[in-house]
């Protein structure tokens, strides 16, 4: 045990995460560093497309992202990642229930950049239902989208993990859109055949065993203030 602690305590760990995962990954890092006090972590925060190229270059210990393409990568799901549609709390649509997608044709959408997993999942969801979502504005971070939606620029679709504080404070509302939330999962990902450092292997084991205890999926209150039916398990 002492040996193991020693090996770990000198370790450096590079974790690359989808920008929507940076809202909870620091909690995992804190839990890990509590046990292995002088592990030094570098956290890269970027979008899905960049993560896939970092994985291809084997340029990090682990990646945390939405579902990657299966080829050459190993991925373990560890938590749900519902995407919800948000509006300012005084938006007329907050009073409607089960809003059909076609009802949203005239609404401006603030969307993430090409290469974002959130954007890709949103586009696929609309396409699957015979609709198209055209961005009125493009913003490269969830933070910018939240500010833009709050300021009344349009609607947005974001991971519920990015919205915990705004929903708790009532600064943004979740719309009751038919078929929403878009169901996704978080995955920890690495290249097939990866040779882990001790600390890398340690973090992977820690994540897979402790993530459920350390992390919770924020519940999205419905427009009535009650939890939305879709947020229930
Ligand atoms: P992103 O994250 O929208 O920041 O790319 C989600 C994902 O990796 O799928």
Coordinates of C-alpha atoms and ligand atoms in Angstrom, one line a residue:
X1 CA 0.0 0.0 0.0
X2 CA 2.8 2.4 0.9
X3 CA 4.6 1.6 -2.4
X4 CA 1.4 2.3 -4.2
X5 CA 0.9 5.6 -2.4
X6 CA 4.5 6.5 -3.3
X7 CA 4.1 5.7 -6.9
X8 CA 0.9 7.7 -7.1
X9 CA 2.1 10.6 -5.1
X10 CA 4.7 11.4 -7.7
X11 CA 2.3 11.0 -10.6
X12 CA 1.3 13.5 -13.2
X13 CA -2.0 13.0 -14.9
X14 CA -3.4 14.6 -18.0
X15 CA -7.1 14.4 -18.5
X16 CA -8.9 15.9 -21.5
X17 CA -12.6 16.6 -21.2
X18 CA -15.4 17.8 -23.3
X19 CA -16.2 21.4 -22.3
X20 CA -19.5 20.4 -20.9
X21 CA -17.8 17.9 -18.6
X22 CA -15.7 20.5 -16.8
X23 CA -18.7 21.2 -14.6
X24 CA -18.2 17.9 -12.7
X25 CA -14.8 16.5 -13.5
X26 CA -13.0 18.7 -10.9
X27 CA -15.1 16.9 -8.2
X28 CA -13.6 13.6 -9.4
X29 CA -10.1 15.1 -9.4
X30 CA -10.7 16.4 -5.9
X31 CA -11.8 12.9 -4.7
X32 CA -8.7 11.3 -6.3
X33 CA -6.3 14.0 -5.0
X34 CA -7.7 13.5 -1.5
X35 CA -6.4 10.0 -1.5
X36 CA -3.2 10.7 -3.5
X37 CA -2.2 14.1 -2.2
X38 CA 0.6 15.2 -4.5
X39 CA -0.7 13.9 -7.8
X40 CA -0.5 16.9 -10.2
X41 CA -3.3 17.0 -12.7
X42 CA -3.5 18.9 -16.0
X43 CA -7.0 19.3 -17.3
X44 CA -7.5 20.1 -21.0
X45 CA -11.0 21.5 -21.8
X46 CA -12.1 21.3 -25.4
X47 CA -14.8 20.1 -27.8
X48 CA -15.6 16.6 -29.0
X49 CA -13.7 16.9 -32.3
X50 CA -10.5 18.1 -30.7
X51 CA -10.8 15.3 -28.1
X52 CA -11.0 12.7 -30.9
X53 CA -7.7 14.1 -32.4
X54 CA -6.0 14.1 -29.0
X55 CA -7.1 10.5 -28.5
X56 CA -5.8 9.6 -32.0
X57 CA -2.4 11.1 -31.0
X58 CA -2.5 9.3 -27.6
X59 CA -1.8 12.7 -26.1
X60 CA -3.4 12.3 -22.7
X61 CA -4.0 9.7 -20.0
X62 CA -7.8 9.7 -20.3
X63 CA -10.6 11.5 -22.0
X64 CA -14.1 12.2 -20.7
X65 CA -16.7 12.9 -23.4
X66 CA -20.0 11.9 -25.0
X67 CA -20.1 8.6 -26.9
X68 CA -17.1 8.4 -29.2
X69 CA -17.1 6.5 -32.5
X70 CA -16.3 2.8 -31.6
X71 CA -13.3 2.4 -33.8
X72 CA -9.9 2.0 -32.0
X73 CA -11.2 3.4 -28.8
X74 CA -12.3 1.8 -25.5
X75 CA -15.1 3.6 -23.7
X76 CA -16.9 3.1 -20.4
X77 CA -20.2 4.9 -19.7
X78 CA -20.4 6.2 -16.2
X79 CA -23.3 8.8 -15.9
X80 CA -26.3 10.1 -17.8
X81 CA -26.0 13.3 -19.7
X82 CA -29.5 14.7 -20.6
X83 CA -29.5 17.6 -23.0
X84 CA -32.4 20.1 -22.2
X85 CA -33.8 23.1 -24.1
X86 CA -33.5 26.3 -22.2
X87 CA -35.2 29.7 -22.4
X88 CA -35.3 32.9 -20.2
X89 CA -37.7 32.3 -17.3
X90 CA -40.2 34.9 -18.7
X91 CA -40.4 33.3 -22.2
X92 CA -44.0 32.5 -23.3
X93 CA -43.0 28.9 -24.2
X94 CA -42.3 28.2 -20.5
X95 CA -46.1 28.1 -20.0
X96 CA -46.6 25.4 -22.7
X97 CA -46.5 21.7 -22.3
X98 CA -45.2 19.0 -24.7
X99 CA -44.1 21.6 -27.3
X100 CA -43.9 20.0 -30.7
X101 CA -40.6 20.6 -32.6
X102 CA -42.3 22.3 -35.5
X103 CA -43.6 24.9 -33.1
X104 CA -39.9 26.0 -32.7
X105 CA -39.3 26.7 -36.4
X106 CA -39.5 30.4 -35.8
X107 CA -37.4 30.5 -32.7
X108 CA -33.8 31.7 -32.9
X109 CA -31.3 29.1 -31.6
X110 CA -27.9 29.8 -30.0
X111 CA -25.8 26.9 -30.8
X112 CA -22.3 25.6 -30.1
X113 CA -19.6 25.5 -32.9
X114 CA -19.2 22.7 -35.4
X115 CA -17.3 19.9 -33.7
X116 CA -19.2 20.1 -30.5
X117 CA -20.8 16.9 -29.3
X118 CA -23.8 18.9 -27.9
X119 CA -24.4 20.5 -31.3
X120 CA -24.0 17.2 -33.1
X121 CA -26.5 15.4 -30.8
X122 CA -29.0 18.3 -31.2
X123 CA -28.8 18.3 -35.0
X124 CA -29.3 14.5 -35.1
X125 CA -32.3 14.8 -32.8
X126 CA -34.0 17.4 -35.0
X127 CA -33.2 15.5 -38.2
X128 CA -34.5 12.2 -36.7
X129 CA -37.8 14.0 -36.2
X130 CA -37.9 15.5 -39.7
X131 CA -36.9 19.0 -38.5
X132 CA -33.9 21.2 -38.9
X133 CA -32.3 23.4 -36.4
X134 CA -30.5 26.4 -37.9
X135 CA -28.2 28.4 -35.6
X136 CA -29.1 32.1 -35.3
X137 CA -25.9 32.6 -33.3
X138 CA -22.9 30.4 -32.8
X139 CA -21.0 30.4 -29.5
X140 CA -18.0 28.3 -28.5
X141 CA -18.8 27.7 -24.9
X142 CA -21.8 26.7 -22.8
X143 CA -21.2 29.7 -20.6
X144 CA -21.7 32.1 -23.5
X145 CA -24.8 30.3 -24.5
X146 CA -26.3 30.5 -21.1
X147 CA -25.6 34.3 -20.9
X148 CA -27.0 34.7 -24.4
X149 CA -30.2 32.8 -23.6
X150 CA -30.6 34.7 -20.4
X151 CA -30.2 38.0 -22.3
X152 CA -33.1 37.0 -24.6
X153 CA -31.1 36.3 -27.8
X154 CA -32.8 32.9 -28.3
X155 CA -33.2 29.3 -27.1
X156 CA -30.4 26.9 -26.4
X157 CA -29.8 23.2 -25.9
X158 CA -27.3 22.3 -23.3
X159 CA -26.2 19.4 -21.0
X160 CA -28.1 19.6 -17.7
X161 CA -24.7 19.3 -16.0
X162 CA -23.8 22.9 -17.2
X163 CA -27.0 24.3 -15.8
X164 CA -27.1 23.4 -12.1
X165 CA -26.6 26.9 -10.8
X166 CA -28.8 28.8 -13.2
X167 CA -31.7 26.4 -12.7
X168 CA -31.4 26.5 -9.0
X169 CA -31.4 30.3 -9.1
X170 CA -34.3 30.4 -11.6
X171 CA -32.2 32.4 -14.1
X172 CA -33.0 30.0 -16.9
X173 CA -36.0 27.7 -17.5
X174 CA -36.2 24.2 -19.1
X175 CA -38.8 24.0 -21.8
X176 CA -41.1 21.0 -22.0
X177 CA -40.3 20.0 -25.6
X178 CA -41.7 16.7 -27.0
X179 CA -39.1 14.0 -27.0
X180 CA -36.7 16.0 -24.7
X181 CA -34.4 15.6 -23.0
X182 CA -32.0 14.2 -25.6
X183 CA -30.6 11.2 -23.8
X184 CA -26.8 10.8 -23.8
X185 CA -24.2 9.3 -21.5
X186 CA -20.8 10.4 -20.3
X187 CA -17.9 8.1 -21.2
X188 CA -14.3 7.7 -20.0
X189 CA -12.3 7.0 -23.1
X190 CA -8.8 5.8 -24.1
X191 CA -7.2 4.3 -27.2
X192 CA -7.3 0.5 -27.6
X193 CA -4.1 -1.1 -26.3
X194 CA -3.2 2.0 -24.2
X195 CA -0.3 1.5 -21.9
X196 CA -1.3 3.3 -18.7
X197 CA 1.0 5.0 -16.3
X198 CA 0.3 3.8 -12.7
X199 CA -1.5 7.1 -11.9
X200 CA -3.5 6.9 -15.1
X201 CA -4.6 3.3 -14.3
X202 CA -5.3 4.5 -10.7
X203 CA -7.5 7.3 -11.9
X204 CA -9.4 5.1 -14.3
X205 CA -10.1 2.5 -11.5
X206 CA -11.0 5.3 -9.1
X207 CA -13.4 6.8 -11.6
X208 CA -15.2 3.6 -12.5
X209 CA -15.7 2.7 -8.8
X210 CA -16.3 6.1 -7.2
X211 CA -18.0 8.3 -9.9
X212 CA -21.5 7.2 -8.9
X213 CA -20.9 8.2 -5.3
X214 CA -19.2 11.5 -6.1
X215 CA -21.4 12.7 -9.0
X216 CA -25.1 13.4 -9.4
X217 CA -27.1 14.3 -12.5
X218 CA -28.7 17.7 -11.6
X219 CA -32.5 17.5 -11.8
X220 CA -34.0 19.9 -14.2
X221 CA -37.0 21.7 -12.6
X222 CA -39.9 21.9 -15.0
X223 CA -41.5 25.3 -15.9
X224 CA -43.8 24.8 -12.9
X225 CA -40.9 24.6 -10.5
X226 CA -41.6 20.8 -10.1
X227 CA -39.1 18.4 -11.5
X228 CA -39.8 17.9 -15.2
X229 CA -41.1 14.4 -15.9
X230 CA -38.2 13.7 -18.2
X231 CA -35.7 14.5 -15.4
X232 CA -37.0 11.5 -13.4
X233 CA -35.3 8.2 -13.7
Ligands
LIG1 P1 -19.0 19.3 -26.4 O1 -19.2 18.1 -25.3 O2 -20.4 19.7 -26.8 O3 -18.3 20.3 -25.5 O4 -18.2 18.7 -27.5 C1 -20.1 16.9 -25.5 C2 -19.4 15.7 -26.1 O5 -18.2 15.4 -26.0 O6 -20.2 14.9 -26.8

